[in-house]
Short mmCIF file of C-alpha atoms and ligand atoms in Angstrom, two decimals:
data_model
loop_
_atom_site.label_atom_id
_atom_site.label_comp_id
_atom_site.label_asym_id
_atom_site.label_seq_id
_atom_site.Cartn_x
_atom_site.Cartn_y
_atom_site.Cartn_z
CA MET A 1 -0.10 -0.06 0.34
CA LEU A 2 2.87 2.51 1.14
CA ARG A 3 4.92 1.48 -2.45
CA VAL A 4 1.55 2.00 -4.30
CA GLN A 5 1.21 5.71 -2.68
CA GLN A 6 5.01 6.18 -3.27
CA VAL A 7 4.57 5.44 -6.95
CA LEU A 8 1.54 7.82 -7.12
CA VAL A 9 3.26 10.73 -5.60
CA ARG A 10 6.07 9.88 -7.96
CA ASP A 11 4.19 9.88 -10.81
CA SER A 12 2.75 12.97 -9.94
CA PHE A 13 5.38 14.81 -9.57
CA MET A 14 6.78 13.33 -13.10
CA GLU A 15 3.66 15.15 -14.47
CA LEU A 16 4.43 18.19 -12.64
CA ILE A 17 7.92 18.44 -13.70
CA ARG A 18 6.90 17.87 -17.38
CA ALA A 19 4.24 20.53 -17.12
CA LEU A 20 7.04 22.75 -15.44
CA VAL A 21 9.61 22.03 -18.01
CA VAL A 22 7.06 22.93 -20.84
CA PHE A 23 5.82 25.81 -19.01
CA LYS A 24 9.64 27.16 -18.48
CA THR A 25 10.49 26.71 -22.19
CA TRP A 26 7.56 28.77 -23.07
CA ALA A 27 8.34 31.59 -20.45
CA CYS A 28 11.76 31.32 -21.26
CA LYS A 29 10.98 32.32 -24.81
CA TRP A 30 8.58 34.88 -23.71
CA THR A 31 10.99 36.61 -21.08
CA SER A 32 13.53 36.76 -23.58
CA GLU A 33 11.63 38.55 -25.83
CA ARG A 34 9.98 40.73 -23.60
CA GLN A 35 12.03 41.43 -20.31
CA GLY A 36 15.58 39.94 -20.73
CA THR A 37 17.05 37.27 -18.48
CA GLU A 38 15.90 38.24 -14.58
CA THR A 39 12.69 36.33 -15.04
CA THR A 40 14.10 33.55 -16.78
CA ALA A 41 16.41 33.02 -13.94
CA SER A 42 13.70 32.76 -11.42
CA PHE A 43 12.00 30.08 -13.55
CA GLU A 44 15.78 28.17 -13.76
CA ALA A 45 15.46 27.95 -9.91
CA MET A 46 12.30 27.05 -9.51
CA ALA A 47 12.56 24.27 -12.16
CA SER A 48 15.95 23.04 -10.61
CA SER A 49 14.48 23.10 -7.12
CA SER A 50 11.65 21.15 -8.38
CA SER A 51 14.43 18.63 -9.82
CA SER A 52 16.01 18.03 -6.62
CA LEU A 53 12.41 17.46 -4.81
CA LEU A 54 12.10 14.82 -7.48
CA LEU A 55 15.32 13.22 -7.19
CA PHE A 56 14.55 13.34 -2.89
CA LEU A 57 10.96 11.69 -3.72
CA CYS A 58 12.40 9.11 -6.04
CA GLY A 59 14.94 8.30 -3.19
CA LEU A 60 12.27 7.98 -0.95
CA SER A 61 10.48 5.33 -2.81
CA LEU A 62 13.68 2.99 -2.51
CA ALA A 63 14.49 3.82 0.99
CA ALA A 64 15.29 0.86 2.69
CA ALA A 65 14.50 0.10 6.83
CA GLN A 66 15.78 -1.95 9.25
CA LEU A 67 14.26 -5.30 9.59
CA ARG A 68 14.87 -7.05 13.08
CA VAL A 69 13.97 -10.66 13.60
CA PHE A 70 13.91 -12.24 17.25
CA ASN A 71 12.14 -14.21 19.64
CA LEU A 72 12.44 -17.73 17.71
CA ARG A 73 10.84 -20.68 19.28
CA ALA A 74 9.34 -24.19 18.23
CA SER A 75 6.89 -26.36 19.60
CA GLY A 76 5.96 -30.27 18.60
CA LEU A 77 8.93 -30.54 16.58
CA PRO A 78 8.74 -33.96 14.98
CA SER A 79 11.54 -36.92 16.19
CA ASP A 80 13.66 -37.95 13.22
CA LEU A 81 14.20 -41.81 13.57
CA LEU A 82 17.16 -41.45 16.20
CA GLY A 83 13.90 -40.05 18.40
CA THR A 84 15.72 -36.59 18.59
CA THR A 85 15.05 -33.70 17.06
CA ASP A 86 17.95 -31.27 16.86
CA GLY A 87 16.70 -28.09 15.37
CA TYR A 88 17.83 -24.58 14.15
CA VAL A 89 16.45 -21.95 11.76
CA THR A 90 17.82 -20.30 8.96
CA VAL A 91 16.58 -16.72 7.88
CA PHE A 92 16.31 -15.15 4.83
CA CYS A 93 15.30 -11.78 3.54
CA ALA A 94 14.48 -11.09 -0.21
CA SER A 95 16.77 -13.65 -1.10
CA ASN A 96 19.51 -12.59 1.27
CA SER A 97 20.81 -14.84 3.89
CA LEU A 98 20.98 -13.29 7.26
CA GLY A 99 22.27 -16.24 9.23
CA LYS A 100 21.46 -19.19 11.17
CA THR A 101 20.59 -20.16 14.68
CA SER A 102 22.64 -22.46 16.92
CA VAL A 103 21.32 -26.12 17.21
CA ARG A 104 19.24 -27.06 20.06
CA ASN A 105 19.83 -30.85 20.84
CA ASN A 106 17.39 -33.29 21.44
CA ASN A 107 14.62 -30.88 22.16
CA ALA A 108 10.76 -30.89 20.66
CA ASN A 109 10.57 -27.35 21.57
CA PRO A 110 13.48 -25.44 21.54
CA TRP A 111 13.97 -21.56 21.37
CA TRP A 112 16.66 -19.55 19.89
CA GLU A 113 18.40 -16.52 21.59
CA GLU A 114 19.97 -15.19 18.35
CA GLU A 115 18.58 -12.06 16.49
CA PHE A 116 18.92 -11.26 13.25
CA SER A 117 19.09 -7.95 11.19
CA TYR A 118 18.95 -6.81 7.82
CA PHE A 119 19.30 -2.90 7.05
CA LYS A 120 18.55 -2.81 3.48
CA ALA A 121 14.69 -4.39 3.97
CA GLN A 122 11.76 -2.76 2.20
CA GLU A 123 7.88 -3.08 2.88
CA GLY A 124 6.74 -6.32 0.96
CA ASP A 125 10.01 -8.34 0.82
CA VAL A 126 9.57 -11.89 1.66
CA LEU A 127 10.96 -12.70 4.97
CA ARG A 128 11.46 -16.77 4.95
CA LEU A 129 12.49 -18.60 8.07
CA GLU A 130 13.40 -22.40 7.73
CA VAL A 131 13.56 -25.17 10.36
CA HIS A 132 15.70 -27.73 10.38
CA ASP A 133 16.57 -30.86 12.03
CA ARG A 134 20.39 -31.50 12.11
CA ASP A 135 21.07 -34.96 11.31
CA VAL A 136 24.42 -36.95 10.89
CA LEU A 137 24.65 -37.08 7.41
CA PHE A 138 21.78 -34.95 5.69
CA ASP A 139 19.88 -32.42 8.12
CA ASP A 140 15.76 -32.39 7.53
CA LEU A 141 13.84 -29.65 6.26
CA ILE A 142 11.03 -29.68 9.01
CA GLY A 143 9.04 -26.50 7.42
CA VAL A 144 9.49 -23.25 5.62
CA CYS A 145 7.49 -19.95 6.93
CA GLN A 146 7.41 -17.17 4.62
CA ARG A 147 5.76 -13.96 4.41
CA GLN A 148 5.88 -10.21 2.78
CA ILE A 149 6.87 -8.18 5.78
CA LYS A 150 5.05 -4.92 6.99
CA VAL A 151 6.17 -1.80 8.97
CA GLY A 152 5.94 -2.52 12.70
CA THR A 153 6.42 -5.36 14.83
CA ASN A 154 4.50 -8.47 14.03
CA SER A 155 4.28 -11.72 16.17
CA HIS A 156 3.37 -15.18 14.14
CA ASP A 157 2.71 -18.62 14.32
CA CYS A 158 3.64 -20.98 11.40
CA TYR A 159 2.76 -24.54 11.18
CA LEU A 160 5.61 -26.65 9.56
CA LYS A 161 4.85 -28.94 6.97
CA LYS A 162 6.33 -32.03 8.69
CA GLY A 163 4.88 -31.16 12.18
CA GLY A 164 5.24 -28.61 14.95
CA THR A 165 4.58 -24.61 14.66
CA LEU A 166 7.54 -22.01 14.69
CA HIS A 167 6.76 -18.65 16.38
CA TYR A 168 8.72 -15.46 15.55
CA THR A 169 8.46 -12.05 16.16
CA TYR A 170 9.84 -9.22 13.68
CA THR A 171 10.11 -5.42 13.54
CA LEU A 172 10.35 -3.48 10.44
CA GLY A 173 11.00 0.44 10.32
CA1 CA B 201 18.41 -34.99 14.33
#
């Protein structure tokens, strides 16, 4: 929603700038014929400051925000063949890896104290958390949680494909 508004604002200003450029061209012609350069200079200044404003607004639409992911805990994780679950979570935002938690050995209801930060997040980016069970040879993927992030502090419960639930909180802004 925010992004849509930013695009609309940006497009409106693009129209305004186009109109200003047309007006300036006309005005410059008119003033050079009638009054010399003094008025032309003020039109130049006006168009120039509008361009700066446009650049500022374009920058705003690409503005990055800080994402913080924390309070990770799981409940009811399924046990593997050896009867233990050694859970850990890997965290991604918009295909960037933010890192992974430590492994909580032999615990179906683990929690993790690690926090993850990403300074280039934008509203609408996809936050992805993967819950794994570490094994001797190949780790098992228990489930994946992903959603588009929104500004503010948000907590979610996510049901994992192979069983159990992941709880997490993130803050964007
Ligand atoms: Ca295991």
